Structures are given as structure tokens and as C-alpha cells.
PDB file of C-alpha atoms in Angstrom:
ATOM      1  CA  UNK A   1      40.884 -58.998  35.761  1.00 72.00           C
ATOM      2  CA  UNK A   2      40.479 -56.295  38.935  1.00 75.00           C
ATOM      3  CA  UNK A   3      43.872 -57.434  40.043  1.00 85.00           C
ATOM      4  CA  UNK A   4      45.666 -58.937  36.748  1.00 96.00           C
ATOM      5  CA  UNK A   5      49.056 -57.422  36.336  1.00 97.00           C
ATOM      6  CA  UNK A   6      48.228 -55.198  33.350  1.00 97.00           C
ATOM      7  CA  UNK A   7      45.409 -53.856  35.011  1.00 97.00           C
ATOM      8  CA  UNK A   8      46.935 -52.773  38.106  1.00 98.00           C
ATOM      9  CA  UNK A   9      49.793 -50.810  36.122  1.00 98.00           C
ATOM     10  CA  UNK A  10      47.511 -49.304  33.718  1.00 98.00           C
ATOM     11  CA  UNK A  11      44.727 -48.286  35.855  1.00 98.00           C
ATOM     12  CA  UNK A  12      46.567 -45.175  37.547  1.00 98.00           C
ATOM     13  CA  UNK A  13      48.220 -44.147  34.337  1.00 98.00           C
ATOM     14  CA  UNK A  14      44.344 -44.376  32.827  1.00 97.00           C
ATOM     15  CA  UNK A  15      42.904 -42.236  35.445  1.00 97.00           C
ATOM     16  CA  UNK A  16      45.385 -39.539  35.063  1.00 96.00           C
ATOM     17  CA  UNK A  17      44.993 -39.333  31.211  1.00 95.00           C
ATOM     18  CA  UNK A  18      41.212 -39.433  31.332  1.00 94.00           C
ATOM     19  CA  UNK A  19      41.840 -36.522  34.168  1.00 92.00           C
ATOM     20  CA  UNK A  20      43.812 -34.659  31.128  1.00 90.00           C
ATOM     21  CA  UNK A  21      41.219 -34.644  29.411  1.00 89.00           C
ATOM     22  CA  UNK A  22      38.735 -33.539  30.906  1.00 87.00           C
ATOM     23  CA  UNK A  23      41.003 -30.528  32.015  1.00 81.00           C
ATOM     24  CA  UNK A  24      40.940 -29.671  28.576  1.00 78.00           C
ATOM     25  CA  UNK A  25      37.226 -29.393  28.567  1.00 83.00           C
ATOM     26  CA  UNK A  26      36.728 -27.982  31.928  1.00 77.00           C
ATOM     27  CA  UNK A  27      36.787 -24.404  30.297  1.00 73.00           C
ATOM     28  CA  UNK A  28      33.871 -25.014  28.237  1.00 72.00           C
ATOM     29  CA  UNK A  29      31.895 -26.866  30.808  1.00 76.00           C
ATOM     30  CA  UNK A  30      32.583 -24.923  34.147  1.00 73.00           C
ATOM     31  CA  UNK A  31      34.322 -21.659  32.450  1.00 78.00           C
ATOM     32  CA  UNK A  32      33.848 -20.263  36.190  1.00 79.00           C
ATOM     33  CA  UNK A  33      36.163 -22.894  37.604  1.00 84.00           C
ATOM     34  CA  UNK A  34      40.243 -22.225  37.883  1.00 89.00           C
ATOM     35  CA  UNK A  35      41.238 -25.389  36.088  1.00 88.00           C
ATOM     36  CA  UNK A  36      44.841 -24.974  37.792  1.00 92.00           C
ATOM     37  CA  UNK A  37      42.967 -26.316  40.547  1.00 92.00           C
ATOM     38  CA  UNK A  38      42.114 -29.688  38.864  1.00 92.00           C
ATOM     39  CA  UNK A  39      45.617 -30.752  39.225  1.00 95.00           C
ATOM     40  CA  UNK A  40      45.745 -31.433  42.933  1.00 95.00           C
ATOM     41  CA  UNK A  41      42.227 -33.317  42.677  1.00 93.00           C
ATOM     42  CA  UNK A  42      44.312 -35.646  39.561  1.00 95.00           C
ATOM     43  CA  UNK A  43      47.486 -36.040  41.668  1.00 96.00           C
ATOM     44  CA  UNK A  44      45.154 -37.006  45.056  1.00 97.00           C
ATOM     45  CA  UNK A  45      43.063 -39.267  43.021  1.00 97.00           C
ATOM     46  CA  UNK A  46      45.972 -41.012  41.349  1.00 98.00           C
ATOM     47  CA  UNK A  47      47.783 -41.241  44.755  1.00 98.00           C
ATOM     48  CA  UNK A  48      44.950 -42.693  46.163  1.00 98.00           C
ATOM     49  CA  UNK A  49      44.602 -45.448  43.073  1.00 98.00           C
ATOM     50  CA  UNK A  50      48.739 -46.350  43.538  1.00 98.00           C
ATOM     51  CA  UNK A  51      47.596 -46.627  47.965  1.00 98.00           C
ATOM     52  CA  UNK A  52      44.785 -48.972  47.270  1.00 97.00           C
ATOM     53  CA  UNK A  53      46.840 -51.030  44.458  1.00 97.00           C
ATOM     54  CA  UNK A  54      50.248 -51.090  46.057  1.00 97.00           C
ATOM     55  CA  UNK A  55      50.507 -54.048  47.377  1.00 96.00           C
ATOM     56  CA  UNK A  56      50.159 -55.753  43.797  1.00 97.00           C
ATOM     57  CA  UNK A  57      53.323 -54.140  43.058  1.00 97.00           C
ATOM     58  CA  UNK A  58      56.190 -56.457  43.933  1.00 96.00           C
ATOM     59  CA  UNK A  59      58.826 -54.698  41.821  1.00 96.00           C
ATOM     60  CA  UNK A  60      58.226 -52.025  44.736  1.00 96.00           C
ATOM     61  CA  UNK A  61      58.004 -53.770  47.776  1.00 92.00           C
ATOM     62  CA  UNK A  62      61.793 -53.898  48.492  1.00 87.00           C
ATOM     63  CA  UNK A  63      63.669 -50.853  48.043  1.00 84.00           C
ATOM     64  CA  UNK A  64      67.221 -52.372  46.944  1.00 83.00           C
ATOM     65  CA  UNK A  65      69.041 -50.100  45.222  1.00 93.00           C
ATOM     66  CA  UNK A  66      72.567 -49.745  46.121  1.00 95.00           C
ATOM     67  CA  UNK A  67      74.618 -46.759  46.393  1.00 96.00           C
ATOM     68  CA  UNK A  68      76.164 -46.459  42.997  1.00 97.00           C
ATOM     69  CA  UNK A  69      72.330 -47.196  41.235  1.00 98.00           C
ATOM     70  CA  UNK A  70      70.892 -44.741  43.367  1.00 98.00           C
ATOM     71  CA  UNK A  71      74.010 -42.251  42.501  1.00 98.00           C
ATOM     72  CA  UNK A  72      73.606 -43.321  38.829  1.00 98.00           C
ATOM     73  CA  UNK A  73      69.623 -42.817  38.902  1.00 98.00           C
ATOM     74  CA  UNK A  74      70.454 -38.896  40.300  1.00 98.00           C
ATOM     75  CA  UNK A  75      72.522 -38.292  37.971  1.00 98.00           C
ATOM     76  CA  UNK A  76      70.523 -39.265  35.317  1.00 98.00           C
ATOM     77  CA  UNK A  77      67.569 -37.799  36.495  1.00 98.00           C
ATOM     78  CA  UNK A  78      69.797 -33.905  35.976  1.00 98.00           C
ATOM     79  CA  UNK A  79      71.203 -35.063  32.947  1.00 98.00           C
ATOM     80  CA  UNK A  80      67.597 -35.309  31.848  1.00 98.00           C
ATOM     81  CA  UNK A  81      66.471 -31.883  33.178  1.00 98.00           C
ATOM     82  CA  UNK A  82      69.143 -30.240  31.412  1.00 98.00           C
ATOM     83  CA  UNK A  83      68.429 -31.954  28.495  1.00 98.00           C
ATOM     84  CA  UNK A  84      64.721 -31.264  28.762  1.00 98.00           C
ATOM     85  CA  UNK A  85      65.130 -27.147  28.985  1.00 97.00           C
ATOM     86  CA  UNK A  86      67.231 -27.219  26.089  1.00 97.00           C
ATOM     87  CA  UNK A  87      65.080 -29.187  23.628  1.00 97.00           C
ATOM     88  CA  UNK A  88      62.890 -26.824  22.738  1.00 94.00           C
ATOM     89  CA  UNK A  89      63.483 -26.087  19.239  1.00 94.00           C
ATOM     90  CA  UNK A  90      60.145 -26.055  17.073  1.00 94.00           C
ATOM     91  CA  UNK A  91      60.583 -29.031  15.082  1.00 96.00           C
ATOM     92  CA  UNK A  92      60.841 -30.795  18.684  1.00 97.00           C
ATOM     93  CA  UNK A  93      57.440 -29.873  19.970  1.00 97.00           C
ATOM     94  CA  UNK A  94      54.436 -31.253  18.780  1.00 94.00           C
ATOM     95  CA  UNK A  95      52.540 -27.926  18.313  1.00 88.00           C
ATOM     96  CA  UNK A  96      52.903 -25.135  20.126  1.00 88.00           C
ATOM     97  CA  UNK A  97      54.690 -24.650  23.494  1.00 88.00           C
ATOM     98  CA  UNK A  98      51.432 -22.719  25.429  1.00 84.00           C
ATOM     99  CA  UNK A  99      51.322 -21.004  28.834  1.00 87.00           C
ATOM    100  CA  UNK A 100      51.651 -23.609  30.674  1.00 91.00           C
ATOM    101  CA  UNK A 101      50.514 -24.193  33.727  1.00 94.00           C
ATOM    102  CA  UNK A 102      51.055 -20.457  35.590  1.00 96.00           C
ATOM    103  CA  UNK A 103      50.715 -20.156  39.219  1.00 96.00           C
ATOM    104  CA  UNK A 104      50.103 -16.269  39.256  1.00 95.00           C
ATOM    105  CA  UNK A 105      46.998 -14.394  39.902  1.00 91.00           C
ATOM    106  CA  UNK A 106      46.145 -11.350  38.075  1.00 86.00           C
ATOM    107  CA  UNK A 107      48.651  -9.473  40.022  1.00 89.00           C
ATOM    108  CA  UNK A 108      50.954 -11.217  38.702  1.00 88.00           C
ATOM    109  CA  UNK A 109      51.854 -12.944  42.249  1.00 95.00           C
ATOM    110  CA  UNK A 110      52.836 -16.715  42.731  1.00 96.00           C
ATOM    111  CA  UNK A 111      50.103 -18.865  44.474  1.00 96.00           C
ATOM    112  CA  UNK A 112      52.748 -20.733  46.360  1.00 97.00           C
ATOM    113  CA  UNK A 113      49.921 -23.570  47.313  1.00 97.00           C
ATOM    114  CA  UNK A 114      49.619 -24.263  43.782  1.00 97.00           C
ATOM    115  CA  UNK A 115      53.316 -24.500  43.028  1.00 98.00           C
ATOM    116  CA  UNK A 116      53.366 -26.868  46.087  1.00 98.00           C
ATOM    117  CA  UNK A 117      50.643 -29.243  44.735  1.00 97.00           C
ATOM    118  CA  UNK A 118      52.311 -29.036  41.559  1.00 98.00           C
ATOM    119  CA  UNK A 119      55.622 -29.516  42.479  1.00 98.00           C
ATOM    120  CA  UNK A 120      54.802 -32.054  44.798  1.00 98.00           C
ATOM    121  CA  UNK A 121      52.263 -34.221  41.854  1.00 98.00           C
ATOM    122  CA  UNK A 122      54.900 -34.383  39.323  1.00 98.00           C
ATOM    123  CA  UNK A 123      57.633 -35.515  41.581  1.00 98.00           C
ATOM    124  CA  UNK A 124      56.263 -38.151  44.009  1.00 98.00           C
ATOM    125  CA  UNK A 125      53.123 -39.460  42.309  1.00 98.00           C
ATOM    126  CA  UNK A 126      53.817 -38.731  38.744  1.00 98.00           C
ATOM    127  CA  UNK A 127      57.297 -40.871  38.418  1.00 98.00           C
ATOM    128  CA  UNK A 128      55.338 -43.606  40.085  1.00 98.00           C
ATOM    129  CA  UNK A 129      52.425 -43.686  38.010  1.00 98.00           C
ATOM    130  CA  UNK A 130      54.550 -43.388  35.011  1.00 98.00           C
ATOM    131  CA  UNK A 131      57.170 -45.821  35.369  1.00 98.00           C
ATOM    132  CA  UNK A 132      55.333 -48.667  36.551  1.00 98.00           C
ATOM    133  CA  UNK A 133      53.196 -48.486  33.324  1.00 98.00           C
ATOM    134  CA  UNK A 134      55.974 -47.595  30.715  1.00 98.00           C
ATOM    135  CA  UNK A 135      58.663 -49.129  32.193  1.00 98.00           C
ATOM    136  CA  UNK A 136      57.530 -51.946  34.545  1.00 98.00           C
ATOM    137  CA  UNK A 137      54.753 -52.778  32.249  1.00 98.00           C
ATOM    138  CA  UNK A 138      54.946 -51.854  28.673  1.00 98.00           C
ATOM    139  CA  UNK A 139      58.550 -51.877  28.205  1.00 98.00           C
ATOM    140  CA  UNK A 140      58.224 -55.809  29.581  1.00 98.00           C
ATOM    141  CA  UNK A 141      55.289 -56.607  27.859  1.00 98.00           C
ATOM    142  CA  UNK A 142      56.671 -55.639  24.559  1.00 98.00           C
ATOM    143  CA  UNK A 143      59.833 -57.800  24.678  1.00 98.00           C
ATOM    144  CA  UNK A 144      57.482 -60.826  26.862  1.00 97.00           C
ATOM    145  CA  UNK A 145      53.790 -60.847  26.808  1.00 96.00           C
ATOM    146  CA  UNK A 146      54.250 -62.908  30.032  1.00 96.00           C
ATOM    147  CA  UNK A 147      56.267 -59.591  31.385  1.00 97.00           C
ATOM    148  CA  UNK A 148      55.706 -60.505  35.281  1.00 97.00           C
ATOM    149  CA  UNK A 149      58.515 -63.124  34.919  1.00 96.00           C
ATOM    150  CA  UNK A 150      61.185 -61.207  32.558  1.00 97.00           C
ATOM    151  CA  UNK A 151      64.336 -60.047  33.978  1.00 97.00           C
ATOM    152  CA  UNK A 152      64.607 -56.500  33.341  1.00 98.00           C
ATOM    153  CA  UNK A 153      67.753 -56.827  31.684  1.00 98.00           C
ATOM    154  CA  UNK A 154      66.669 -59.339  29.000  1.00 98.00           C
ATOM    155  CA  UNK A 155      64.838 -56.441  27.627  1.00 98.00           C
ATOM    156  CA  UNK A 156      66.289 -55.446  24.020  1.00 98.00           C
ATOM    157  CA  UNK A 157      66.271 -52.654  21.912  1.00 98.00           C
ATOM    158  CA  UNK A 158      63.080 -52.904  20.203  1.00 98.00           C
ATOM    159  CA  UNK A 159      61.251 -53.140  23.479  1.00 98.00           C
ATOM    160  CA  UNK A 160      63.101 -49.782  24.785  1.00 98.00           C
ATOM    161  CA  UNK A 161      62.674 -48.377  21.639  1.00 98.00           C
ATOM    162  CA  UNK A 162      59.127 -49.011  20.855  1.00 98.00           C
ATOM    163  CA  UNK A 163      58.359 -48.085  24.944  1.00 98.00           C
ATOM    164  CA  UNK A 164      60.001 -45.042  24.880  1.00 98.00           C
ATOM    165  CA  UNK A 165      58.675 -44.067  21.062  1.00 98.00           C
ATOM    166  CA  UNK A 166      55.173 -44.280  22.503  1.00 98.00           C
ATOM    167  CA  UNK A 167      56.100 -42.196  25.928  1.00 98.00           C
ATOM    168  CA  UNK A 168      57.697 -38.915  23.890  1.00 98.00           C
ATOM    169  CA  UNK A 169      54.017 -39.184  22.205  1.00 96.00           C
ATOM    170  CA  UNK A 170      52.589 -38.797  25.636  1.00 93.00           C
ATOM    171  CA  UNK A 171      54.943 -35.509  25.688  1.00 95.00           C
ATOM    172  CA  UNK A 172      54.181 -31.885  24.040  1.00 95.00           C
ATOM    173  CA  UNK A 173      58.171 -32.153  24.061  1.00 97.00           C
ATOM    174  CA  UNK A 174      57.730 -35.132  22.125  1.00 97.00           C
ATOM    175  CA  UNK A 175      62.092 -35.741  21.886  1.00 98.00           C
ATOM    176  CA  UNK A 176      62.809 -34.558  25.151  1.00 98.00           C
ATOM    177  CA  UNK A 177      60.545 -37.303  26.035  1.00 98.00           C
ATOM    178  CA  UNK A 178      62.045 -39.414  23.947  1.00 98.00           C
ATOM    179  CA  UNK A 179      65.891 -38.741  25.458  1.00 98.00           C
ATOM    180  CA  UNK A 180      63.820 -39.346  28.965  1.00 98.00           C
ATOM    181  CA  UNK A 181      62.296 -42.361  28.224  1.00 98.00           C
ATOM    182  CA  UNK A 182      65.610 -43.701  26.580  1.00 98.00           C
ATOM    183  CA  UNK A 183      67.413 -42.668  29.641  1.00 98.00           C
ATOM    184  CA  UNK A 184      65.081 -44.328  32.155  1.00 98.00           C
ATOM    185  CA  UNK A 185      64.430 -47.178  29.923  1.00 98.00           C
ATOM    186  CA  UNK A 186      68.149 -47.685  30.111  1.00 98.00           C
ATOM    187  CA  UNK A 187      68.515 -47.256  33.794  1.00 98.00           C
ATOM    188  CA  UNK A 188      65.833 -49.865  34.679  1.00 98.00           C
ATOM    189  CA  UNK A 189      67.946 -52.378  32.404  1.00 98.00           C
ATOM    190  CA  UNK A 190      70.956 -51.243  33.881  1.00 98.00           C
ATOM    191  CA  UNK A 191      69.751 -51.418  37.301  1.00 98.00           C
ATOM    192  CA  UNK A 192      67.107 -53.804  36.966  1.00 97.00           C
ATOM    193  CA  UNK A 193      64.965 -52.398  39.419  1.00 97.00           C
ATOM    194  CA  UNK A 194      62.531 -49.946  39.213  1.00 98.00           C
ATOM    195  CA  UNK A 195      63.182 -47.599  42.130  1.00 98.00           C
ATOM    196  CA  UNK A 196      65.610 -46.432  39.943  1.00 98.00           C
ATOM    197  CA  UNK A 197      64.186 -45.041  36.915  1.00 98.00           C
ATOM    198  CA  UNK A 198      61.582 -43.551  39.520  1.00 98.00           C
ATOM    199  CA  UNK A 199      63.925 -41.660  41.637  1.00 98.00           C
ATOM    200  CA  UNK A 200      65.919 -40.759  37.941  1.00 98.00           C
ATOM    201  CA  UNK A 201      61.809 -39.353  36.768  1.00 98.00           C
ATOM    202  CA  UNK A 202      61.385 -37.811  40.175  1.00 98.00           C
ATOM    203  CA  UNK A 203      65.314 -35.536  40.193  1.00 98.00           C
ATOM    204  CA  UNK A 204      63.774 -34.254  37.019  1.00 98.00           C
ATOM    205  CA  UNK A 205      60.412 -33.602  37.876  1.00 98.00           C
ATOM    206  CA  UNK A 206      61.162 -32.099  40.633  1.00 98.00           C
ATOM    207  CA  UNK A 207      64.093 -30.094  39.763  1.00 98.00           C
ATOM    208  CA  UNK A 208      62.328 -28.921  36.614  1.00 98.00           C
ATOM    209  CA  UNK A 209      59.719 -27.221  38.782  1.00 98.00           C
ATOM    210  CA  UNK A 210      62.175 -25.492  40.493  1.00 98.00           C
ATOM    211  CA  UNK A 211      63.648 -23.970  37.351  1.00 98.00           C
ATOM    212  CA  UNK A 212      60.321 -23.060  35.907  1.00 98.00           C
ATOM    213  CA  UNK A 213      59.506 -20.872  39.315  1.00 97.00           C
ATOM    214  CA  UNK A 214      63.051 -19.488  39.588  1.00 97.00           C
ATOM    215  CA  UNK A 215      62.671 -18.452  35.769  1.00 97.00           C
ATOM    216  CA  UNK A 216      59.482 -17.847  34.885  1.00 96.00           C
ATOM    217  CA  UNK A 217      58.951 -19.974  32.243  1.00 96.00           C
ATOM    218  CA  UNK A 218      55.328 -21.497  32.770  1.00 96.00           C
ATOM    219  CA  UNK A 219      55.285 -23.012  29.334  1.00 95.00           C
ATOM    220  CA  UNK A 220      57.704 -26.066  30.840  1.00 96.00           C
ATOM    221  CA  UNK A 221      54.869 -27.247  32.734  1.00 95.00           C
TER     222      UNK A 221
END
């Protein structure tokens, strides 16, 4: 079971999520501690979980992706940004769009080590995490049970709709995650290869914490 394909997908995806929440009940437990500072400890502790599993990964062990995927997965990973700052509007969020995660001290400075950690998480470990359990796993599993020996591109519509349903659930954002996981969904049938949806997730990801320090607007992350 320790090294079963499901398992080795969904146990980095677990962590972080179990991670979540107990972020959400750091403040009544430690109300002393910065909970910003939880973040790094998730994104180290999930990095460390995708290290010790890696090599069970064989849609990663050859990179593969040609010139025009790789241009295609850029692209789509800005298309997605821009999409994502956009859809906003109230009936898009489920509940309300908070603080976010803000950088600044009581001076109102930016902690630039925490934007770094940040920044850093949600662009190389989080696209990892993420797409080898929604698309690698789930969106397989749901067309195939045996998923390890489909074809990428023999998934349908169901699977990429059910698989990218369930990840805009995941989001506060819940149809900007939606467009995202439609548009990475597609690009790993397109491309069939996962690199590319990850290097699509990690444009965004990355990008997106650019805009939210340029701008200001915390409430993105």
C-alpha cells in the first residue's frame, strides 16, 4: 500500500491539506505564534514527501516536452493568471475574499523572507503536489480505475469535468479554479505529459505572487 500508485500521489496532496488545517487552528492553540510562518514548514515538509517519493513517479522521470508544449503550457499558465485576478465577482467566491496571506509587519513593511518562501511554495512545490494528484491521478482514475496504464489523451470529458469540478472546491475562488483546472486538465490531454500542466500551474503561481506584491492585494493569496 506504502508505495501503491494512489498512495504515492495522494500522500503529499494529504499532508498539505491536513497542514491547512491546522493553520486554521493555530490561532486558538498557539495565539502567540505568527501563523504566516507555518507556510514554509508546509511547503518544506511537502517538498520533502515529493524527494522521498519521487522516484515512484514515472510520468516525471523524463522531461519531454517539446518546444511548442512547453510554449503552449506558458501561455496557458498567463492566460490563467489573468483570468484568475479578474474572477472575483461575489457569486464566484465561496465566502468571503479575507486578508490573505500579508507579508507586512505592523509598520506596514514587506517581510521579503516571507514573500520568498511564499513565492517560492506555490510555484515549485505547489504545481507539483497538485498536478500529480488532480491531474496525474484523479483525472486518470476517474475515466480508468487502472489509471497507471491510460494514455492521457483517452481521457474524456466527464473525467476533466468531474477532476476539475472537485479542484475549484479546493479553491476560495471556486471558478477561477474551475477555468484553471479546465485549462490544465486540457493541456495534460493535449500534451499528454505532465510537465506541462505543471510548468502551465507554476507561470501562474508564480506570476500571481508577483502581482499580489506589486499591488497590494493580499487577499489573492
Amino acid at each position: 500500500m506504502l508505495t501503491s500508485p494512489i498512495f504515492v500521489r495522494s500522500l503529499p496532496f494529504g499532508l498539505y491539506i491536513a497542514l491547512l488545517a491546522l493553520e486554521g487552528l493555530l490561532p486558538d492553540w498557539a495565539p502567540d505564534f505568527d501563523v504566516r510562518w507555518l507556510y514554509p514548514l508546509k511547503a518544506a515538509l511537502v517538498a520533502l514527501a515529493l524527494a522521498v517519493l519521487w522516484r515512484h513517479y514515472t510520468e516525471l522521470k523524463s522531461w519531454g516536452l517539446p518546444l511548442k508544449h512547453l510554449l503552449l503550457s506558458l501561455a496557458t499558465g498567463v492566460i490563467v493568471l489573468v483570468l484568475w485576478v479578474n474572477l472575483d465577482a461575489g457569486w464566484m467566491l465561496m465566502g468571503e475574499m479575507g486578508e490573505g496571506y500579508n507579508p507586512t509587519n505592523d509598520a506596514g513593511q514587506i517581510d521579503w523572507l516571507l514573500v520568498a518562501f511564499r513565492i517560492a511554495g506555490a510555484a515549485l512545490v505547489v504545481p507539483l503536489m497538485e498536478e500529480l494528484f488532480w491531474r496525474s491521478f484523479l483525472q486518470r482514475w476517474v475515466q480508468q480505475p487502472d489509471f497507471m496504464t491510460l494514455d492521457p489523451a483517452q481521457i474524456g470529458l466527464k473525467a476533466l469535468l468531474i477532476a476539475s469540478a472537485l479542484f475549484a472546491v479546493e479553491h476560495l475562488q471556486w471558478f477561477a479554479g474551475l477555468v484553471a483546472g479546465l485549462a490544465y486538465g486540457w493541456l495534460y490531454i493535449r500534451t499528454r505529459n505532465l510537465w506541462a500542466p505543471i510548468v502551465a500551474h507554476a507561470v501562474t503561481n508564480g506570476l500571481l505572487g508577483v502581482y499580489v506584491v506589486a499591488t497590494g492585494q493580499w487577499s489573492f493569496w
